[in-house]
Each structure stands twice: as structure tokens, then as C-alpha cells.
Amino acid sequence: MKPKLILFTVAALLLFAMAVVHADITIKSTVTSKGLVGLTNMEGTQTQIIAGDKAKTASTFKMTNKVMKFLGAGKPQESAEITRLDKELFWDVNLKDKEYKERTFADVRAEMEKGLQQADKEKAKYAKEHPEDTVKFRTDVKVDKTGKSQKIAGYNTEETIITMIMYAKNAESGEQGAMKMTMDLWLAKDVPGAEDFQKFYAEMATKLGFTGHSQQSMEGMLTAFGIDPRELYKHTKDLQGMSLMSTVSLGSMVDTSAQAGNQSEAKEQKKEEESDEADEGGKSSAAKKLGGLFGKKKESKDDKESKDAKSQQQSGPVYLMQFTTTVTEISATGVAASEFEVP
């Protein structure tokens, strides 16, 4: 299963469960991205406009990684996407060259369906090629309303953190790993235009096929990876408000306990061997081994607990990606119809 498809599926289902709303107005934001050892680091600005059955998002981004800048990727890149529910179209606009590419909702539906079918094929192929595979998946979902608050773009916000950890464990070998996705949201309830936004994106979701068979397919895929869609809905259905600042982080949970244990045993073995080599007492090889066996200090309960605690400290998230969006300005002024037309 491709990580991108898993994230897309989770995001699509959260769209139904959460009323993280924007408004039928103009919203300006700053955006930063970090990940892949800095190779994908970027920063920029974004302006989102929603008016009735039309929406436009204009973006300016530039890479901030030194290597990418050296290769010529450090110049600002401008683009825009226009969504027309009335025409069931997406227009991807190149603002510099005044060119655009058109995608119909039907094209997007077909692309999503193809992705889901391909995922099913890959899953079936893997199961056929690895019938002995004993890897089991489970996912924990946690929603924490921290009680923290702050003012963003002139509005009062409260923090909610959604954490999803997907565990994978091989029942035979005991090997395990995990992926962690965290969404840190600062939500405001008093921003105007919530109903317009909710109506716009609910209609878009329906037109794109996030209901019926496609939704069932996505839910089935999540279930296969230990994610219970009902649990996801239960944890997120009561969240309301506009997200004025959000940080989405994706990372792997490194389990180093086994590795740490192996390293410790290797060091201890090496120490014993060096001690044996330095021993000039004339012991035979067999005697040395017996001496090592009976002379080895038994690990106390306190020592074991200390080692376990150290292993737990070594286990933690290694972030692969972090994406932060912060709203800087919200305007309720009228928008010209020409904003939603291609050049």
C-alpha cells in the first residue's frame, strides 16, 4: 500500500467527519513544509477565495533547501487552482505564462477509482506471493482538546490535536514498527461564512464520488490497515470551527529496543572475550568458559528496569514530513467574477 494513498484516504474521510470550516470570503495564509532531510523544505503564501459555487486558491512557493536552491529550484513559483462546481471542472493555472490545464470531475473520479483498484490488486498480489505473511495491523486514534488558546488573525482559537498511530507487527518474528500522523489544529468558532464553506465542500465531495461505492472502498482499505472508520468518525464528528493554524506531521515510530538489546549483548560478549584473552592464570579454554558462566553478574531488577526505560526513550517519532499553514488575514470584501475565469 502506498503511503500517499493511505494519507489521501484518511484525509477524505476526515472531510466527512470534521466541520473544519473556512468562509465565503478571502483567506490569506503562510505555508511552510519540512521533510526528507530538508530536501523538500519550502515556504510560501496562499490566498483562498470561496464565493458560492466557485473557489480559487492562488499560491506562491519557493524551495529553501540549499542544495535545491543551488540547482535552480529556489525561485518563487506561482500557480492557481480554480474549482467550478457549476461546470464540474478544475483549472490548474500557470500565472506566469497565462496557461492552464483542465481536469473534469469525471477525470478525477476515474483517477481515484483507478488508484483504489490498483491498491486492491497490489494487496491481492502480495497475499498470493506471501501466504505465510503474519503481519497484523492496528491503529489508535486520539483526539485531545488541550485547553490551550491563542488569538490568530484577530480571532480566538482553541487547540485540538488529532493523533493516529498505525502499528504493524509480525506475529512470528516479533518485529514491529509504526507510522504516526499528527494534526495540530487551532480552531475558531466565530469566523463568518462557515455555512457557505460547508455547503461548497460537501457538494464537491458528493460530485467527486466521496460517497457510495468509492467511500466504501476507501473504508475497506482503511479497515485492512487496522483503521476502524467508525472509530475515526466517533473521535472527530464533534469538532467544529475554522482551522486558523494547522500543523500536519507524518513520521515513523522507531522501535530500537531489540537493536539496543543486541548491541548491549554484543558489547558484553566482547568485554568477556577481552578479559579472557588478558587472563594469564593458565586456565584451560573450558575452565575460562566455566568461570565466565558462573562469574557473570546476574542482572538485577533495577538494572533491567533501567535498561527498559532507556530503550523506551530511544524509541520515538522520526518525522518524514511536516506541513504548517497559518492564516494571517481574513477579508469579507466582494470578489470579482473574473477571479474564477481562466486567462
PDB file of N, CA and C in Angstrom, residues 6 91 167 213-214:
ATOM      1  N   ILE A   6      -2.822   6.049   1.466  1.00  0.00           N
ATOM      2  CA  ILE A   6      -3.351   5.938   2.826  1.00  0.00           C
ATOM      3  C   ILE A   6      -3.686   7.312   3.371  1.00  0.00           C
ATOM      4  N   TRP A  91      -9.384  23.944 -12.934  1.00  0.00           N
ATOM      5  CA  TRP A  91      -8.428  24.581 -13.832  1.00  0.00           C
ATOM      6  C   TRP A  91      -7.126  24.811 -13.068  1.00  0.00           C
ATOM      7  N   TYR A 167       0.101   0.696  13.732  1.00  0.00           N
ATOM      8  CA  TYR A 167       1.101  -0.285  14.145  1.00  0.00           C
ATOM      9  C   TYR A 167       1.087  -1.485  13.195  1.00  0.00           C
ATOM     10  N   HIS A 213     -19.986   3.798  -3.497  1.00  0.00           N
ATOM     11  CA  HIS A 213     -19.000   2.738  -3.703  1.00  0.00           C
ATOM     12  C   HIS A 213     -17.585   3.194  -3.386  1.00  0.00           C
ATOM     13  N   SER A 214     -17.218   4.411  -3.812  1.00  0.00           N
ATOM     14  CA  SER A 214     -15.857   4.895  -3.569  1.00  0.00           C
ATOM     15  C   SER A 214     -15.582   5.033  -2.079  1.00  0.00           C
TER      16      SER A 214
END
